[in-house]
Amino acid sequence: EHFYVLYCKFWELDSDHDFLLDRDDVVKLSNYALTYRIVDRVFSGACRTLTSQVPERLGYQDFIWLLLSEEDKTSETAIRFWFRAIDLDADGYITPHEMEFFYKEQLHRMDCLAQEVVQFEDILCQMTDMVKPAKEGYISMMDLRKCKQAAVFFNVLFNLTKFIQYDQKDPGQIFNERATPELTDWDRYAKVEYARLAQEEDQGDAVDEGEWEMEQQQQQQQGAQQ
């Protein structure tokens, strides 16, 4: 099930089917949920050294790391992956300056989508209260592990869709989390996507079967006329 979802998601994004993804492919992930700035950091190799061996391209293995980290930001792997992306100077801390760099694009997107704009100053206060860093003005990886809210922190900075869901307290999301406490965020995502992909495949088969039957009827009618 998980492999099927990973492969299908990769294939959907790989528009020219060369088994490599460029920036234009990746920004389409989850209906353009990620900002261009965070996608640039992924392609720079800051999050994790790329394995594609092709400049400016992600291979299938690179995509697996990206999607797993994107859909379950609570895992140790994901926290490390995204922390490295935000930590622009690689000094082991995320500062307000680095947070603002990524959040600026979120502000622009909110404005373009006519969403209520939340200014960075307010976000900084909220994130500081939530994370409670040991050193004021410097958020470490350990701080994010301890606060248990790493997913919220990262989504606020670079995933507008999930930021809005959190901000509006999406009832569907809350229900799913409470109904399946034994599942990880990735498990829930894979379950939903697998069902969607299976339904689309069934619909495609039904359409193909309907077209075949129509062709058979047309051929029979032509034969009868002759």
PDB file of C-alpha atoms in Angstrom:
ATOM      1  CA  GLU A   1       0.000   0.000   0.000  1.00  0.00           C
ATOM      2  CA  HIS A   2       2.713   2.495   0.983  1.00  0.00           C
ATOM      3  CA  PHE A   3       4.924   1.588  -1.972  1.00  0.00           C
ATOM      4  CA  TYR A   4       1.968   1.976  -4.332  1.00  0.00           C
ATOM      5  CA  VAL A   5       1.237   5.468  -2.998  1.00  0.00           C
ATOM      6  CA  LEU A   6       4.880   6.562  -3.196  1.00  0.00           C
ATOM      7  CA  TYR A   7       5.294   5.308  -6.753  1.00  0.00           C
ATOM      8  CA  CYS A   8       2.006   6.757  -8.013  1.00  0.00           C
ATOM      9  CA  LYS A   9       2.691  10.163  -6.451  1.00  0.00           C
ATOM     10  CA  PHE A  10       6.107  10.220  -8.103  1.00  0.00           C
ATOM     11  CA  TRP A  11       4.628   9.214 -11.459  1.00  0.00           C
ATOM     12  CA  GLU A  12       1.943  11.903 -11.223  1.00  0.00           C
ATOM     13  CA  LEU A  13       4.581  14.604 -10.738  1.00  0.00           C
ATOM     14  CA  ASP A  14       7.065  13.256 -13.291  1.00  0.00           C
ATOM     15  CA  SER A  15       5.446  15.005 -16.261  1.00  0.00           C
ATOM     16  CA  ASP A  16       7.970  13.839 -18.892  1.00  0.00           C
ATOM     17  CA  HIS A  17       8.395  10.395 -17.267  1.00  0.00           C
ATOM     18  CA  ASP A  18      12.186  10.487 -17.280  1.00  0.00           C
ATOM     19  CA  PHE A  19      12.182   9.250 -13.669  1.00  0.00           C
ATOM     20  CA  LEU A  20      13.574  12.596 -12.512  1.00  0.00           C
ATOM     21  CA  LEU A  21      11.786  15.580 -10.975  1.00  0.00           C
ATOM     22  CA  ASP A  22      12.673  19.223 -11.505  1.00  0.00           C
ATOM     23  CA  ARG A  23      11.494  22.212  -9.467  1.00  0.00           C
ATOM     24  CA  ASP A  24       8.393  22.733 -11.597  1.00  0.00           C
ATOM     25  CA  ASP A  25       7.376  19.137 -10.914  1.00  0.00           C
ATOM     26  CA  VAL A  26       7.925  19.300  -7.159  1.00  0.00           C
ATOM     27  CA  VAL A  27       6.081  22.569  -6.546  1.00  0.00           C
ATOM     28  CA  LYS A  28       2.928  20.809  -7.799  1.00  0.00           C
ATOM     29  CA  LEU A  29       3.068  18.413  -4.842  1.00  0.00           C
ATOM     30  CA  SER A  30      -0.191  18.413  -2.848  1.00  0.00           C
ATOM     31  CA  ASN A  31      -1.683  21.079  -5.108  1.00  0.00           C
ATOM     32  CA  TYR A  32       1.173  23.577  -4.746  1.00  0.00           C
ATOM     33  CA  ALA A  33       1.230  23.354  -0.938  1.00  0.00           C
ATOM     34  CA  LEU A  34       4.970  23.979  -0.532  1.00  0.00           C
ATOM     35  CA  THR A  35       6.622  27.355  -1.048  1.00  0.00           C
ATOM     36  CA  TYR A  36       9.227  27.924  -3.741  1.00  0.00           C
ATOM     37  CA  ARG A  37      11.812  28.838  -1.120  1.00  0.00           C
ATOM     38  CA  ILE A  38      11.543  25.528   0.700  1.00  0.00           C
ATOM     39  CA  VAL A  39      11.605  23.628  -2.602  1.00  0.00           C
ATOM     40  CA  ASP A  40      14.808  25.481  -3.489  1.00  0.00           C
ATOM     41  CA  ARG A  41      16.349  24.293  -0.207  1.00  0.00           C
ATOM     42  CA  VAL A  42      15.397  20.697  -1.011  1.00  0.00           C
ATOM     43  CA  PHE A  43      17.081  20.953  -4.413  1.00  0.00           C
ATOM     44  CA  SER A  44      20.162  22.562  -2.875  1.00  0.00           C
ATOM     45  CA  GLY A  45      20.813  19.377  -0.909  1.00  0.00           C
ATOM     46  CA  ALA A  46      20.555  21.219   2.399  1.00  0.00           C
ATOM     47  CA  CYS A  47      17.955  18.799   3.793  1.00  0.00           C
ATOM     48  CA  ARG A  48      19.708  15.692   2.574  1.00  0.00           C
ATOM     49  CA  THR A  49      22.377  14.982  -0.034  1.00  0.00           C
ATOM     50  CA  LEU A  50      20.631  14.166  -3.311  1.00  0.00           C
ATOM     51  CA  THR A  51      21.175  10.746  -4.865  1.00  0.00           C
ATOM     52  CA  SER A  52      19.973  11.403  -8.420  1.00  0.00           C
ATOM     53  CA  GLN A  53      23.510  12.321  -9.621  1.00  0.00           C
ATOM     54  CA  VAL A  54      21.811  14.729 -12.044  1.00  0.00           C
ATOM     55  CA  PRO A  55      22.144  18.463 -11.284  1.00  0.00           C
ATOM     56  CA  GLU A  56      18.878  20.191 -10.290  1.00  0.00           C
ATOM     57  CA  ARG A  57      16.911  16.946 -10.308  1.00  0.00           C
ATOM     58  CA  LEU A  58      15.381  14.666  -7.681  1.00  0.00           C
ATOM     59  CA  GLY A  59      15.422  10.929  -8.231  1.00  0.00           C
ATOM     60  CA  TYR A  60      12.876   8.444  -6.893  1.00  0.00           C
ATOM     61  CA  GLN A  61      14.832   7.847  -3.673  1.00  0.00           C
ATOM     62  CA  ASP A  62      15.123  11.601  -3.089  1.00  0.00           C
ATOM     63  CA  PHE A  63      11.378  11.948  -3.583  1.00  0.00           C
ATOM     64  CA  ILE A  64      10.653   9.211  -1.046  1.00  0.00           C
ATOM     65  CA  TRP A  65      12.608  11.108   1.616  1.00  0.00           C
ATOM     66  CA  LEU A  66      10.791  14.317   0.676  1.00  0.00           C
ATOM     67  CA  LEU A  67       7.264  12.886   0.712  1.00  0.00           C
ATOM     68  CA  LEU A  68       7.732  10.917   3.938  1.00  0.00           C
ATOM     69  CA  SER A  69       9.146  14.021   5.628  1.00  0.00           C
ATOM     70  CA  GLU A  70       6.393  16.243   4.236  1.00  0.00           C
ATOM     71  CA  GLU A  71       3.472  14.064   5.272  1.00  0.00           C
ATOM     72  CA  ASP A  72       4.752  13.149   8.742  1.00  0.00           C
ATOM     73  CA  LYS A  73       6.740  16.014  10.216  1.00  0.00           C
ATOM     74  CA  THR A  74       6.617  14.462  13.694  1.00  0.00           C
ATOM     75  CA  SER A  75       9.177  11.753  12.919  1.00  0.00           C
ATOM     76  CA  GLU A  76      12.827  12.129  13.894  1.00  0.00           C
ATOM     77  CA  THR A  77      13.835  11.889  10.236  1.00  0.00           C
ATOM     78  CA  ALA A  78      11.430  14.645   9.195  1.00  0.00           C
ATOM     79  CA  ILE A  79      12.427  16.990  12.015  1.00  0.00           C
ATOM     80  CA  ARG A  80      16.065  16.647  10.990  1.00  0.00           C
ATOM     81  CA  PHE A  81      15.193  17.026   7.284  1.00  0.00           C
ATOM     82  CA  TRP A  82      13.221  20.266   7.679  1.00  0.00           C
ATOM     83  CA  PHE A  83      15.402  21.728  10.417  1.00  0.00           C
ATOM     84  CA  ARG A  84      18.357  21.654   8.032  1.00  0.00           C
ATOM     85  CA  ALA A  85      16.221  23.385   5.408  1.00  0.00           C
ATOM     86  CA  ILE A  86      15.293  26.306   7.682  1.00  0.00           C
ATOM     87  CA  ASP A  87      18.737  26.599   9.312  1.00  0.00           C
ATOM     88  CA  LEU A  88      20.190  28.685   6.486  1.00  0.00           C
ATOM     89  CA  ASP A  89      23.627  29.222   8.035  1.00  0.00           C
ATOM     90  CA  ALA A  90      23.848  25.645   9.378  1.00  0.00           C
ATOM     91  CA  ASP A  91      24.789  26.815  12.873  1.00  0.00           C
ATOM     92  CA  GLY A  92      22.420  24.395  14.621  1.00  0.00           C
ATOM     93  CA  TYR A  93      19.784  27.026  15.452  1.00  0.00           C
ATOM     94  CA  ILE A  94      16.741  28.515  13.756  1.00  0.00           C
ATOM     95  CA  THR A  95      16.550  32.243  14.386  1.00  0.00           C
ATOM     96  CA  PRO A  96      13.725  34.759  13.861  1.00  0.00           C
ATOM     97  CA  HIS A  97      15.577  36.058  10.785  1.00  0.00           C
ATOM     98  CA  GLU A  98      15.532  32.605   9.189  1.00  0.00           C
ATOM     99  CA  MET A  99      11.898  32.051  10.113  1.00  0.00           C
ATOM    100  CA  GLU A 100      10.923  35.379   8.557  1.00  0.00           C
ATOM    101  CA  PHE A 101      12.802  34.553   5.348  1.00  0.00           C
ATOM    102  CA  PHE A 102      10.511  31.567   4.737  1.00  0.00           C
ATOM    103  CA  TYR A 103       7.355  33.101   6.182  1.00  0.00           C
ATOM    104  CA  LYS A 104       7.479  36.079   3.792  1.00  0.00           C
ATOM    105  CA  GLU A 105       6.391  33.824   0.938  1.00  0.00           C
ATOM    106  CA  GLN A 106       3.528  32.518   3.064  1.00  0.00           C
ATOM    107  CA  LEU A 107       2.394  36.121   3.623  1.00  0.00           C
ATOM    108  CA  HIS A 108       2.400  36.763  -0.108  1.00  0.00           C
ATOM    109  CA  ARG A 109       0.388  33.610  -0.792  1.00  0.00           C
ATOM    110  CA  MET A 110      -2.181  34.462   1.880  1.00  0.00           C
ATOM    111  CA  ASP A 111      -2.661  37.860   0.309  1.00  0.00           C
ATOM    112  CA  CYS A 112      -3.024  36.411  -3.198  1.00  0.00           C
ATOM    113  CA  LEU A 113      -5.586  33.861  -1.998  1.00  0.00           C
ATOM    114  CA  ALA A 114      -7.553  36.487  -0.041  1.00  0.00           C
ATOM    115  CA  GLN A 115      -6.831  34.672   3.199  1.00  0.00           C
ATOM    116  CA  GLU A 116      -6.641  36.514   6.489  1.00  0.00           C
ATOM    117  CA  VAL A 117      -3.022  37.645   6.756  1.00  0.00           C
ATOM    118  CA  VAL A 118      -1.201  36.826   9.983  1.00  0.00           C
ATOM    119  CA  GLN A 119       1.784  39.133  10.416  1.00  0.00           C
ATOM    120  CA  PHE A 120       5.185  37.661  11.198  1.00  0.00           C
ATOM    121  CA  GLU A 121       5.441  39.403  14.555  1.00  0.00           C
ATOM    122  CA  ASP A 122       2.313  37.557  15.734  1.00  0.00           C
ATOM    123  CA  ILE A 123       3.571  34.263  14.326  1.00  0.00           C
ATOM    124  CA  LEU A 124       6.928  34.701  16.039  1.00  0.00           C
ATOM    125  CA  CYS A 125       5.246  35.195  19.417  1.00  0.00           C
ATOM    126  CA  GLN A 126       2.999  32.171  18.896  1.00  0.00           C
ATOM    127  CA  MET A 127       5.843  29.901  17.763  1.00  0.00           C
ATOM    128  CA  THR A 128       8.099  31.034  20.620  1.00  0.00           C
ATOM    129  CA  ASP A 129       5.358  30.317  23.164  1.00  0.00           C
ATOM    130  CA  MET A 130       4.717  26.933  21.571  1.00  0.00           C
ATOM    131  CA  VAL A 131       8.328  25.756  21.255  1.00  0.00           C
ATOM    132  CA  LYS A 132       9.709  27.428  24.403  1.00  0.00           C
ATOM    133  CA  PRO A 133      13.358  27.380  23.249  1.00  0.00           C
ATOM    134  CA  ALA A 134      16.000  26.852  25.926  1.00  0.00           C
ATOM    135  CA  LYS A 135      17.925  29.814  24.513  1.00  0.00           C
ATOM    136  CA  GLU A 136      15.803  32.861  23.715  1.00  0.00           C
ATOM    137  CA  GLY A 137      15.804  33.705  20.007  1.00  0.00           C
ATOM    138  CA  TYR A 138      17.464  30.412  19.054  1.00  0.00           C
ATOM    139  CA  ILE A 139      15.411  27.279  18.339  1.00  0.00           C
ATOM    140  CA  SER A 140      17.389  24.041  18.381  1.00  0.00           C
ATOM    141  CA  MET A 141      16.455  20.623  17.058  1.00  0.00           C
ATOM    142  CA  MET A 142      16.134  19.442  20.633  1.00  0.00           C
ATOM    143  CA  ASP A 143      13.628  22.230  21.345  1.00  0.00           C
ATOM    144  CA  LEU A 144      11.445  21.026  18.480  1.00  0.00           C
ATOM    145  CA  ARG A 145      11.613  17.409  19.647  1.00  0.00           C
ATOM    146  CA  LYS A 146      10.604  18.342  23.182  1.00  0.00           C
ATOM    147  CA  CYS A 147       7.681  20.593  22.271  1.00  0.00           C
ATOM    148  CA  LYS A 148       5.959  17.842  20.213  1.00  0.00           C
ATOM    149  CA  GLN A 149       4.699  20.527  17.810  1.00  0.00           C
ATOM    150  CA  ALA A 150       7.354  20.358  15.086  1.00  0.00           C
ATOM    151  CA  ALA A 151       4.726  19.722  12.384  1.00  0.00           C
ATOM    152  CA  VAL A 152       2.852  22.919  13.250  1.00  0.00           C
ATOM    153  CA  PHE A 153       6.097  24.903  13.387  1.00  0.00           C
ATOM    154  CA  PHE A 154       7.250  23.783   9.941  1.00  0.00           C
ATOM    155  CA  ASN A 155       3.826  24.013   8.285  1.00  0.00           C
ATOM    156  CA  VAL A 156       3.461  27.622   9.420  1.00  0.00           C
ATOM    157  CA  LEU A 157       6.714  28.452   7.648  1.00  0.00           C
ATOM    158  CA  PHE A 158       6.277  26.703   4.303  1.00  0.00           C
ATOM    159  CA  ASN A 159       3.030  24.724   3.823  1.00  0.00           C
ATOM    160  CA  LEU A 160       0.083  27.101   3.511  1.00  0.00           C
ATOM    161  CA  THR A 161      -2.550  24.390   3.082  1.00  0.00           C
ATOM    162  CA  LYS A 162      -1.668  22.670   6.347  1.00  0.00           C
ATOM    163  CA  PHE A 163      -1.134  26.002   8.095  1.00  0.00           C
ATOM    164  CA  ILE A 164      -4.692  27.050   7.204  1.00  0.00           C
ATOM    165  CA  GLN A 165      -6.072  23.653   8.292  1.00  0.00           C
ATOM    166  CA  TYR A 166      -4.360  24.068  11.654  1.00  0.00           C
ATOM    167  CA  ASP A 167      -5.376  27.710  12.023  1.00  0.00           C
ATOM    168  CA  GLN A 168      -9.018  26.954  11.238  1.00  0.00           C
ATOM    169  CA  LYS A 169      -8.994  23.762  13.341  1.00  0.00           C
ATOM    170  CA  ASP A 170     -10.213  21.592  10.459  1.00  0.00           C
ATOM    171  CA  PRO A 171     -12.842  19.263  12.054  1.00  0.00           C
ATOM    172  CA  GLY A 172     -12.177  16.438   9.599  1.00  0.00           C
ATOM    173  CA  GLN A 173      -8.498  16.382  10.449  1.00  0.00           C
ATOM    174  CA  ILE A 174      -9.198  16.474  14.198  1.00  0.00           C
ATOM    175  CA  PHE A 175     -11.710  13.606  13.876  1.00  0.00           C
ATOM    176  CA  ASN A 176      -9.276  11.426  11.907  1.00  0.00           C
ATOM    177  CA  GLU A 177      -6.490  11.972  14.407  1.00  0.00           C
ATOM    178  CA  ARG A 178      -8.699  11.118  17.369  1.00  0.00           C
ATOM    179  CA  ALA A 179     -10.272   8.124  15.643  1.00  0.00           C
ATOM    180  CA  THR A 180      -6.913   6.561  14.732  1.00  0.00           C
ATOM    181  CA  PRO A 181      -4.434   7.397  17.533  1.00  0.00           C
ATOM    182  CA  GLU A 182      -2.389   4.305  16.696  1.00  0.00           C
ATOM    183  CA  LEU A 183      -1.560   5.638  13.208  1.00  0.00           C
ATOM    184  CA  THR A 184       1.169   8.093  12.262  1.00  0.00           C
ATOM    185  CA  ASP A 185       0.450  11.090  10.035  1.00  0.00           C
ATOM    186  CA  TRP A 186       2.086   9.184   7.179  1.00  0.00           C
ATOM    187  CA  ASP A 187      -0.128   6.130   7.779  1.00  0.00           C
ATOM    188  CA  ARG A 188      -3.249   8.314   7.587  1.00  0.00           C
ATOM    189  CA  TYR A 189      -2.030  10.050   4.427  1.00  0.00           C
ATOM    190  CA  ALA A 190      -1.137   6.758   2.724  1.00  0.00           C
ATOM    191  CA  LYS A 191      -4.513   5.255   3.614  1.00  0.00           C
ATOM    192  CA  VAL A 192      -6.437   8.188   2.103  1.00  0.00           C
ATOM    193  CA  GLU A 193      -4.254   8.391  -1.010  1.00  0.00           C
ATOM    194  CA  TYR A 194      -4.412   4.652  -1.614  1.00  0.00           C
ATOM    195  CA  ALA A 195      -8.207   4.773  -1.525  1.00  0.00           C
ATOM    196  CA  ARG A 196      -8.236   7.735  -3.921  1.00  0.00           C
ATOM    197  CA  LEU A 197      -5.823   6.113  -6.365  1.00  0.00           C
ATOM    198  CA  ALA A 198      -7.727   2.815  -6.275  1.00  0.00           C
ATOM    199  CA  GLN A 199     -11.012   4.603  -6.971  1.00  0.00           C
ATOM    200  CA  GLU A 200      -9.502   6.498  -9.910  1.00  0.00           C
ATOM    201  CA  GLU A 201      -8.142   3.238 -11.315  1.00  0.00           C
ATOM    202  CA  ASP A 202     -11.558   1.556 -11.006  1.00  0.00           C
ATOM    203  CA  GLN A 203     -13.213   4.507 -12.740  1.00  0.00           C
ATOM    204  CA  GLY A 204     -10.626   4.346 -15.513  1.00  0.00           C
ATOM    205  CA  ASP A 205     -11.270   0.631 -16.003  1.00  0.00           C
ATOM    206  CA  ALA A 206     -15.020   1.283 -16.146  1.00  0.00           C
ATOM    207  CA  VAL A 207     -14.537   3.957 -18.801  1.00  0.00           C
ATOM    208  CA  ASP A 208     -12.281   1.665 -20.852  1.00  0.00           C
ATOM    209  CA  GLU A 209     -14.819  -1.162 -20.621  1.00  0.00           C
ATOM    210  CA  GLY A 210     -17.647   1.177 -21.650  1.00  0.00           C
ATOM    211  CA  GLU A 211     -15.673   2.427 -24.661  1.00  0.00           C
ATOM    212  CA  TRP A 212     -14.884  -1.179 -25.699  1.00  0.00           C
ATOM    213  CA  GLU A 213     -18.562  -2.160 -25.517  1.00  0.00           C
ATOM    214  CA  MET A 214     -19.514   0.892 -27.585  1.00  0.00           C
ATOM    215  CA  GLU A 215     -16.962  -0.021 -30.244  1.00  0.00           C
ATOM    216  CA  GLN A 216     -18.311  -3.574 -30.360  1.00  0.00           C
ATOM    217  CA  GLN A 217     -21.857  -2.285 -30.843  1.00  0.00           C
ATOM    218  CA  GLN A 218     -20.771   0.045 -33.624  1.00  0.00           C
ATOM    219  CA  GLN A 219     -18.957  -2.766 -35.405  1.00  0.00           C
ATOM    220  CA  GLN A 220     -22.005  -5.012 -35.128  1.00  0.00           C
ATOM    221  CA  GLN A 221     -24.241  -2.276 -36.552  1.00  0.00           C
ATOM    222  CA  GLN A 222     -21.849  -1.708 -39.445  1.00  0.00           C
ATOM    223  CA  GLY A 223     -21.756  -5.452 -40.125  1.00  0.00           C
ATOM    224  CA  ALA A 224     -25.563  -5.644 -40.146  1.00  0.00           C
ATOM    225  CA  GLN A 225     -25.791  -2.733 -42.594  1.00  0.00           C
ATOM    226  CA  GLN A 226     -23.385  -4.415 -44.981  1.00  0.00           C
TER     227      GLN A 226
END
